[in-house]
Tab-separated table of C-alpha atoms in Angstrom:
chain	number	residue	atom	x	y	z
A	12	MET	CA	-25.313	2.058	-8.638
A	13	LYS	CA	-23.528	1.447	-11.909
A	14	THR	CA	-22.252	-2.055	-12.668
A	15	PHE	CA	-19.128	-2.914	-14.637
A	16	ARG	CA	-18.830	-5.629	-17.239
A	17	LYS	CA	-15.394	-7.080	-16.570
A	18	HIS	CA	-13.028	-9.043	-18.776
A	19	ASP	CA	-10.087	-11.359	-18.199
A	20	PHE	CA	-6.939	-9.436	-17.388
A	21	PRO	CA	-3.354	-10.698	-16.959
A	22	VAL	CA	-2.643	-11.273	-13.268
A	23	SER	CA	0.980	-10.205	-13.820
A	24	GLU	CA	-0.263	-6.651	-14.575
A	25	ILE	CA	-2.591	-6.027	-11.639
A	26	ARG	CA	-0.096	-3.648	-10.036
A	27	ARG	CA	-1.591	-1.006	-12.343
A	28	PHE	CA	-4.676	-1.001	-10.111
A	29	LEU	CA	-3.402	-2.144	-6.709
A	30	GLU	CA	0.059	-0.626	-6.307
A	31	PRO	CA	-1.185	2.997	-6.070
A	32	GLY	CA	-2.763	2.034	-2.733
A	33	PRO	CA	-6.553	2.225	-3.184
A	34	ILE	CA	-9.198	1.242	-0.680
A	35	VAL	CA	-10.569	-2.158	-1.717
A	36	LEU	CA	-13.584	-4.250	-0.792
A	37	VAL	CA	-12.761	-7.802	0.291
A	38	SER	CA	-15.511	-10.333	-0.384
A	39	SER	CA	-15.477	-13.690	1.343
A	40	SER	CA	-17.580	-16.826	1.603
A	41	PHE	CA	-17.448	-19.761	3.997
A	42	LYS	CA	-20.040	-22.464	4.655
A	43	GLY	CA	-22.901	-20.482	3.177
A	44	GLU	CA	-22.017	-17.190	4.846
A	45	ARG	CA	-20.848	-14.221	2.778
A	46	ASN	CA	-19.368	-10.931	3.817
A	47	ILE	CA	-17.687	-7.777	2.497
A	48	MET	CA	-15.144	-5.621	4.290
A	49	THR	CA	-13.382	-2.356	3.500
A	50	MET	CA	-9.579	-2.596	3.512
A	51	GLY	CA	-6.698	-0.177	3.058
A	52	TRP	CA	-3.697	-2.068	4.488
A	53	HIS	CA	-2.300	-4.062	1.587
A	54	MET	CA	0.665	-4.234	-0.794
A	55	MET	CA	1.950	-5.972	-3.906
A	56	MET	CA	4.573	-8.654	-3.256
A	57	GLY	CA	5.300	-10.254	-6.628
A	58	PHE	CA	4.375	-10.454	-10.310
A	59	GLU	CA	4.650	-14.151	-11.233
A	60	PRO	CA	3.112	-15.593	-9.185
A	61	ALA	CA	1.067	-12.450	-8.559
A	62	LEU	CA	1.435	-12.053	-4.797
A	63	PHE	CA	-0.487	-9.573	-2.700
A	64	ALA	CA	-0.360	-9.152	1.077
A	65	CYS	CA	-2.918	-7.653	3.409
A	66	TYR	CA	-3.534	-7.047	7.087
A	67	ILE	CA	-6.965	-7.954	8.435
A	68	TRP	CA	-7.823	-7.125	12.033
A	69	GLU	CA	-8.919	-10.259	13.860
A	70	GLN	CA	-11.966	-8.421	15.222
A	71	ASN	CA	-13.345	-8.020	11.708
A	72	HIS	CA	-16.152	-10.456	11.001
A	73	SER	CA	-14.444	-11.273	7.679
A	74	PHE	CA	-11.277	-12.440	9.401
A	75	GLU	CA	-12.581	-15.928	10.209
A	76	LEU	CA	-14.356	-16.331	6.854
A	77	VAL	CA	-11.165	-15.486	5.017
A	78	ARG	CA	-8.890	-17.476	7.314
A	79	ARG	CA	-10.999	-20.622	7.240
A	80	SER	CA	-11.864	-20.570	3.519
A	81	ARG	CA	-8.288	-19.578	2.579
A	82	GLN	CA	-9.810	-17.531	-0.262
A	83	CYS	CA	-11.140	-14.063	-0.962
A	84	VAL	CA	-11.844	-11.631	-3.783
A	85	ILE	CA	-10.248	-8.170	-3.771
A	86	ASN	CA	-12.638	-5.725	-5.470
A	87	LEU	CA	-11.716	-2.213	-6.570
A	88	PRO	CA	-14.469	0.378	-5.973
A	89	THR	CA	-14.504	3.669	-7.859
A	90	ALA	CA	-14.652	7.014	-6.051
A	91	ASP	CA	-18.418	7.416	-6.575
A	92	LEU	CA	-18.919	4.410	-4.268
A	93	VAL	CA	-17.438	6.307	-1.313
A	94	ASP	CA	-20.589	6.290	0.812
A	95	THR	CA	-21.039	2.550	0.301
A	96	VAL	CA	-17.381	1.970	1.152
A	97	VAL	CA	-17.783	3.970	4.375
A	98	ALA	CA	-21.024	2.213	5.307
A	99	ILE	CA	-19.471	-1.228	4.780
A	100	GLY	CA	-16.485	-0.228	6.881
A	101	ASN	CA	-18.681	0.967	9.738
A	102	TYR	CA	-21.093	-1.942	9.872
A	103	SER	CA	-20.054	-5.414	10.991
A	104	GLY	CA	-21.345	-8.527	9.247
A	105	ALA	CA	-21.873	-9.878	12.767
A	106	ASP	CA	-24.547	-7.229	13.390
A	107	LEU	CA	-26.704	-8.224	10.416
A	108	ALA	CA	-29.810	-10.394	10.751
A	109	ALA	CA	-29.200	-14.070	10.036
A	110	ASP	CA	-31.125	-14.017	6.754
A	111	THR	CA	-29.227	-11.160	5.111
A	112	ASP	CA	-25.649	-10.145	4.275
A	113	LYS	CA	-23.754	-7.064	3.146
A	114	PHE	CA	-24.615	-7.618	-0.510
A	115	ALA	CA	-28.319	-7.294	0.234
A	116	SER	CA	-27.873	-4.607	2.902
A	117	PHE	CA	-25.871	-2.310	0.640
A	118	GLY	CA	-27.417	-3.081	-2.757
A	119	LEU	CA	-24.352	-4.802	-4.180
A	120	THR	CA	-24.643	-7.615	-6.713
A	121	PRO	CA	-22.567	-10.763	-6.217
A	122	ARG	CA	-21.269	-12.604	-9.259
A	123	LYS	CA	-19.846	-16.112	-9.264
A	124	ALA	CA	-16.055	-16.189	-9.381
A	125	SER	CA	-14.142	-18.640	-11.581
A	126	LEU	CA	-11.719	-20.247	-9.152
A	127	VAL	CA	-12.852	-19.335	-5.634
A	128	GLN	CA	-16.113	-19.443	-3.662
A	129	ALA	CA	-16.092	-15.767	-2.681
A	130	PRO	CA	-18.146	-13.648	-5.101
A	131	LEU	CA	-17.038	-10.769	-7.323
A	132	ILE	CA	-18.891	-7.474	-6.836
A	133	ASP	CA	-20.626	-6.216	-10.000
A	134	GLN	CA	-20.495	-2.569	-8.887
A	135	CYS	CA	-16.679	-2.628	-8.643
A	136	HIS	CA	-14.379	-1.779	-11.557
A	137	SER	CA	-12.060	-4.754	-11.035
A	138	SER	CA	-12.067	-7.983	-9.063
A	139	PHE	CA	-9.102	-10.180	-8.194
A	140	GLU	CA	-9.636	-13.783	-7.126
A	141	CYS	CA	-7.179	-14.823	-4.426
A	142	ARG	CA	-6.037	-18.085	-2.873
A	143	LEU	CA	-3.980	-18.142	0.294
A	144	HIS	CA	-0.302	-18.469	-0.619
A	145	ASP	CA	1.179	-18.278	2.882
A	146	GLY	CA	-0.876	-18.177	6.057
A	147	SER	CA	2.081	-18.546	8.414
A	148	GLN	CA	1.903	-14.895	9.570
A	149	VAL	CA	-1.854	-14.757	10.151
A	150	GLY	CA	-1.644	-15.767	13.796
A	151	ARG	CA	1.309	-13.525	14.587
A	152	HIS	CA	0.663	-10.417	12.485
A	153	ASN	CA	-2.852	-10.768	10.992
A	154	LEU	CA	-0.961	-10.854	7.698
A	155	PHE	CA	-2.363	-12.823	4.752
A	156	ILE	CA	-0.180	-13.424	1.704
A	157	TRP	CA	-2.349	-14.164	-1.331
A	158	GLU	CA	-1.769	-15.384	-4.835
A	159	VAL	CA	-4.070	-13.597	-7.262
A	160	VAL	CA	-5.191	-16.490	-9.461
A	161	LYS	CA	-7.597	-14.646	-11.755
A	162	ALA	CA	-8.221	-10.992	-12.574
A	163	HIS	CA	-11.397	-9.394	-13.971
A	164	VAL	CA	-11.139	-5.770	-15.111
A	165	ALA	CA	-13.560	-3.404	-16.869
A	166	ARG	CA	-12.322	-1.923	-20.159
A	167	THR	CA	-13.814	1.503	-19.423
A	168	PRO	CA	-12.675	3.530	-17.725
A	169	LYS	CA	-9.184	2.282	-18.435
A	170	ILE	CA	-7.957	3.922	-15.249
A	171	PRO	CA	-10.740	4.340	-12.660
A	172	GLN	CA	-10.762	7.104	-10.082
A	173	THR	CA	-10.061	5.445	-6.746
A	174	LEU	CA	-10.296	6.193	-3.015
A	175	HIS	CA	-7.250	6.232	-0.746
A	176	TYR	CA	-7.819	6.400	2.983
A	177	ARG	CA	-5.948	8.788	5.307
A	178	GLY	CA	-7.729	7.945	8.571
A	179	GLU	CA	-10.096	10.221	10.537
A	180	GLY	CA	-12.833	9.820	7.925
A	181	ARG	CA	-10.781	11.448	5.183
A	182	PHE	CA	-10.076	10.058	1.713
A	183	MET	CA	-7.623	11.134	-0.945
A	184	LEU	CA	-9.071	10.833	-4.447
A	185	SER	CA	-6.737	9.635	-7.171
A	186	GLY	CA	-5.643	12.394	-9.528
A	187	PRO	CA	-4.301	12.360	-13.096
A	188	ASP	CA	-1.692	9.938	-14.441
A	189	ILE	CA	1.657	11.114	-15.776
A	190	SER	CA	4.228	9.096	-17.720
A	191	ARG	CA	7.971	9.151	-17.098
A	192	ARG	CA	8.561	6.098	-19.274
A	193	ARG	CA	11.497	7.737	-21.053
A	194	GLY	CA	13.349	8.003	-17.742
A	195	PHE	CA	13.317	4.232	-17.221
A	196	LYS	CA	15.905	1.696	-18.293
A	197	PRO	CA	14.248	-1.009	-20.404
A	198	GLY	CA	14.751	-3.666	-17.724
A	199	MET	CA	13.092	-1.474	-15.091
A	200	LEU	CA	9.733	-1.168	-16.856
B	15	MET	CA	15.160	21.525	-5.113
B	16	LYS	CA	13.062	22.837	-2.247
B	17	THR	CA	13.825	21.613	1.270
B	18	PHE	CA	11.297	21.099	4.042
B	19	ARG	CA	11.743	22.057	7.657
B	20	LYS	CA	10.192	19.167	9.509
B	21	HIS	CA	8.785	18.898	13.012
B	22	ASP	CA	8.052	16.073	15.429
B	23	PHE	CA	4.849	14.285	14.550
B	24	PRO	CA	2.986	11.536	16.474
B	25	VAL	CA	3.987	8.133	15.094
B	26	SER	CA	0.466	6.844	15.782
B	27	GLU	CA	-0.852	9.230	13.067
B	28	ILE	CA	1.523	8.478	10.198
B	29	ARG	CA	-1.177	6.587	8.316
B	30	ARG	CA	-2.288	10.021	7.067
B	31	PHE	CA	0.778	10.052	4.812
B	32	LEU	CA	1.580	6.371	4.227
B	33	GLU	CA	-1.765	4.597	3.995
B	34	PRO	CA	-2.784	6.245	0.674
B	35	GLY	CA	0.048	4.257	-0.953
B	36	PRO	CA	2.666	6.801	-2.115
B	37	ILE	CA	6.055	6.082	-3.606
B	38	VAL	CA	8.657	6.605	-0.891
B	39	LEU	CA	12.433	6.951	-0.767
B	40	VAL	CA	14.164	4.561	1.606
B	41	SER	CA	17.441	5.838	3.012
B	42	SER	CA	19.879	3.457	4.642
B	43	SER	CA	23.334	3.474	6.201
B	44	PHE	CA	25.672	0.659	7.162
B	45	LYS	CA	29.363	0.767	8.020
B	46	GLY	CA	29.949	4.144	6.371
B	47	GLU	CA	27.970	3.380	3.216
B	48	ARG	CA	24.721	5.234	2.490
B	49	ASN	CA	22.086	4.623	-0.118
B	50	ILE	CA	18.598	5.658	-1.247
B	51	MET	CA	16.046	3.526	-3.053
B	52	THR	CA	12.614	4.148	-4.540
B	53	MET	CA	9.894	1.914	-3.122
B	54	GLY	CA	6.190	1.365	-3.783
B	55	TRP	CA	5.454	-1.983	-2.120
B	56	HIS	CA	4.550	-1.187	1.465
B	57	MET	CA	1.634	-1.091	3.888
B	58	MET	CA	0.607	0.030	7.367
B	59	MET	CA	0.366	-2.795	9.925
B	60	GLY	CA	-0.413	-1.113	13.244
B	61	PHE	CA	-0.811	2.166	15.130
B	62	GLU	CA	0.764	1.582	18.570
B	63	PRO	CA	3.411	0.424	18.036
B	64	ALA	CA	3.395	2.073	14.607
B	65	LEU	CA	4.138	-0.898	12.334
B	66	PHE	CA	4.884	-0.636	8.645
B	67	ALA	CA	5.793	-3.477	6.276
B	68	CYS	CA	7.646	-3.331	2.995
B	69	TYR	CA	8.983	-5.628	0.300
B	70	ILE	CA	12.553	-4.980	-0.872
B	71	TRP	CA	13.912	-6.992	-3.787
B	72	GLU	CA	17.121	-8.759	-2.757
B	73	GLN	CA	18.826	-7.502	-5.928
B	74	ASN	CA	18.502	-3.922	-4.737
B	75	HIS	CA	21.754	-2.548	-3.405
B	76	SER	CA	19.838	-1.220	-0.373
B	77	PHE	CA	18.653	-4.699	0.591
B	78	GLU	CA	21.873	-5.657	2.398
B	79	LEU	CA	22.341	-2.217	3.972
B	80	VAL	CA	18.851	-2.359	5.400
B	81	ARG	CA	19.005	-6.012	6.381
B	82	ARG	CA	22.335	-5.729	8.146
B	83	SER	CA	21.737	-2.378	9.871
B	84	ARG	CA	18.162	-3.375	10.815
B	85	GLN	CA	17.230	0.294	10.329
B	86	CYS	CA	16.057	2.653	7.626
B	87	VAL	CA	14.279	5.957	7.097
B	88	ILE	CA	11.121	6.126	4.962
B	89	ASN	CA	11.012	9.545	3.254
B	90	LEU	CA	7.965	10.951	1.475
B	91	PRO	CA	8.788	12.857	-1.746
B	92	THR	CA	6.331	15.338	-3.228
B	93	ALA	CA	5.160	15.082	-6.836
B	94	ASP	CA	7.610	17.720	-8.096
B	95	LEU	CA	10.448	15.295	-7.237
B	96	VAL	CA	9.221	12.794	-9.837
B	97	ASP	CA	12.317	12.949	-12.023
B	98	THR	CA	14.605	12.419	-9.031
B	99	VAL	CA	12.438	9.539	-7.865
B	100	VAL	CA	12.675	7.920	-11.308
B	101	ALA	CA	16.423	8.485	-11.542
B	102	ILE	CA	17.013	6.942	-8.110
B	103	GLY	CA	14.882	3.958	-9.068
B	104	ASN	CA	16.816	3.400	-12.281
B	105	TYR	CA	20.317	3.762	-10.917
B	106	SER	CA	21.851	1.227	-8.541
B	107	GLY	CA	23.996	2.329	-5.610
B	108	ALA	CA	26.340	-0.489	-6.701
B	109	ASP	CA	27.078	1.379	-9.967
B	110	LEU	CA	28.285	4.548	-8.261
B	111	ALA	CA	31.960	5.388	-7.800
B	112	ALA	CA	33.356	4.454	-4.399
B	113	ASP	CA	33.684	8.061	-3.264
B	114	THR	CA	30.096	9.116	-3.901
B	115	ASP	CA	26.559	8.056	-3.040
B	116	LYS	CA	23.016	8.802	-4.157
B	117	PHE	CA	22.772	11.918	-1.985
B	118	ALA	CA	25.638	13.551	-3.862
B	119	SER	CA	24.663	12.098	-7.244
B	120	PHE	CA	21.106	13.393	-7.108
B	121	GLY	CA	21.595	16.609	-5.147
B	122	LEU	CA	19.783	15.459	-2.025
B	123	THR	CA	20.739	16.674	1.444
B	124	PRO	CA	21.111	14.147	4.250
B	125	ARG	CA	20.171	15.164	7.768
B	126	LYS	CA	21.044	13.274	10.927
B	127	ALA	CA	18.203	11.203	12.296
B	128	SER	CA	17.416	11.044	16.024
B	129	LEU	CA	17.285	7.315	16.707
B	130	VAL	CA	18.791	5.548	13.678
B	131	GLN	CA	21.959	5.850	11.615
B	132	ALA	CA	20.206	6.231	8.240
B	133	PRO	CA	19.760	9.909	7.307
B	134	LEU	CA	16.579	11.871	6.691
B	135	ILE	CA	16.272	13.578	3.291
B	136	ASP	CA	15.823	17.353	3.517
B	137	GLN	CA	14.045	17.552	0.149
B	138	CYS	CA	11.265	15.194	1.312
B	139	HIS	CA	8.101	16.404	3.033
B	140	SER	CA	8.180	13.771	5.774
B	141	SER	CA	10.653	11.250	7.152
B	142	PHE	CA	9.929	8.249	9.335
B	143	GLU	CA	12.729	6.610	11.324
B	144	CYS	CA	12.349	2.832	11.425
B	145	ARG	CA	13.822	-0.013	13.447
B	146	LEU	CA	13.337	-3.607	12.400
B	147	HIS	CA	10.451	-5.090	14.364
B	148	ASP	CA	10.363	-8.547	12.770
B	149	GLY	CA	12.913	-9.803	10.255
B	150	SER	CA	11.654	-13.372	10.200
B	151	GLN	CA	10.100	-13.013	6.719
B	152	VAL	CA	13.060	-11.289	5.060
B	153	GLY	CA	14.667	-14.515	3.876
B	154	ARG	CA	11.438	-16.081	2.687
B	155	HIS	CA	9.478	-13.144	1.284
B	156	ASN	CA	11.853	-10.135	1.226
B	157	LEU	CA	9.388	-8.700	3.718
B	158	PHE	CA	10.582	-6.283	6.396
B	159	ILE	CA	8.266	-5.377	9.260
B	160	TRP	CA	9.331	-2.046	10.795
B	161	GLU	CA	8.430	-0.086	13.860
B	162	VAL	CA	8.357	3.622	13.082
B	163	VAL	CA	10.103	5.033	16.145
B	164	LYS	CA	10.135	8.720	15.206
B	165	ALA	CA	8.286	10.843	12.655
B	166	HIS	CA	9.327	14.204	11.171
B	167	VAL	CA	6.698	16.042	9.107
B	168	ALA	CA	6.626	19.491	7.477
B	169	ARG	CA	3.780	21.772	8.580
B	170	THR	CA	3.192	23.111	5.071
B	171	PRO	CA	1.760	21.811	2.924
B	172	LYS	CA	-0.410	20.004	5.430
B	173	ILE	CA	-1.210	17.380	2.814
B	174	PRO	CA	1.518	17.087	0.161
B	175	GLN	CA	0.819	15.996	-3.402
B	176	THR	CA	2.324	12.521	-3.740
B	177	LEU	CA	3.319	10.040	-6.472
B	178	HIS	CA	1.725	6.596	-6.728
B	179	TYR	CA	3.301	4.104	-9.114
B	180	ARG	CA	1.288	2.017	-11.612
B	181	GLY	CA	4.197	0.265	-13.379
B	182	GLU	CA	5.346	0.813	-16.981
B	183	GLY	CA	6.781	4.226	-16.116
B	184	ARG	CA	3.420	5.651	-15.177
B	185	PHE	CA	2.522	7.486	-11.961
B	186	MET	CA	-0.811	8.471	-10.519
B	187	LEU	CA	-0.699	11.875	-8.822
B	188	SER	CA	-2.687	12.273	-5.635
B	189	GLY	CA	-5.848	14.312	-6.073
B	190	PRO	CA	-8.019	16.270	-3.627
B	191	ASP	CA	-9.073	15.091	-0.179
B	192	ILE	CA	-12.730	14.594	0.778
B	193	SER	CA	-14.167	14.004	4.245
B	194	ARG	CA	-16.815	11.446	5.085
B	195	ARG	CA	-16.282	11.825	8.805
B	196	ARG	CA	-20.004	12.047	9.517
B	197	GLY	CA	-20.467	8.542	8.087
B	198	PHE	CA	-18.144	6.987	10.675
B	199	LYS	CA	-19.052	5.564	14.056
B	200	PRO	CA	-16.948	7.280	16.764
B	201	GLY	CA	-14.945	4.109	17.455
B	202	MET	CA	-14.063	3.732	13.785
B	203	LEU	CA	-12.268	7.071	13.447
């Protein structure tokens, strides 16, 4: 699998990659245990601070790692990673042998993050380091509200082709971009 | 603009249309006033009940209509509506003359909903009637958690081409669907 060399990117501009609704891979780390999960239920919630919310089912092995560490990394896989994305989503970290993890099992390369313990994934186009901003809705709604504290983005491709889940094993692939910039008031851009 | 004849659709399956992250039009109604807003910050939160969360900026004219009525309709526009979507997003309901609203201003046709006061939009492919499920995070995070109580979906096209916002006036268009159904465990579908 191809790896991406990523560069610092302004956290206030991450909507470019996350707002269109792609499937992401959530990496986590807690007390020596690492995991990766596939996630599609998320949304932007603010620019500065860069807030991002997501729903994580409490039956996911990652739930406790994320909840207890109060950190994660949101990684953006490109469309060619679809089979890895599906495999990760269908295999629980709890089922793996004690001496392995999803990085090893699926041939993904962890890379040390700057501000959190959870690792970036080299094979993903972008990685967003998150710290828990508000955990008050985790118990009630499985809802985590994150602040993205650091963003790492590859320079090419500028806009990666992404996967968007529809349920029932079906993905929408992202299509071309179009600009309607001239239709916007300056303050709305 | 084309209109869509919509049919009842199971609310437990609306992820097919909403989970990929499209721009939607939120229609609202309160004490004789109607409005429409463009929205991109939303996520699925459950199947049964069908929960759906969204962030609405408190400066949006729709914010108070939605907050006070505790209802809205989420309408899914197809890609050919892009200029209407942009115009709605750049024009506040507060700027309109007292005797008009965004339906009249933008040539959209309201249709009576079944369970809420807010109208469906005939020119949208799908419309989802919502009642407020949890308003506890509205004051703190502008976050509304809705239960979708009724879904109306056109039969053709089965999968509409949708708009996904990236910021800076730029939209991603949805591309083709692919199936990886065979890679899923039965319980994961």
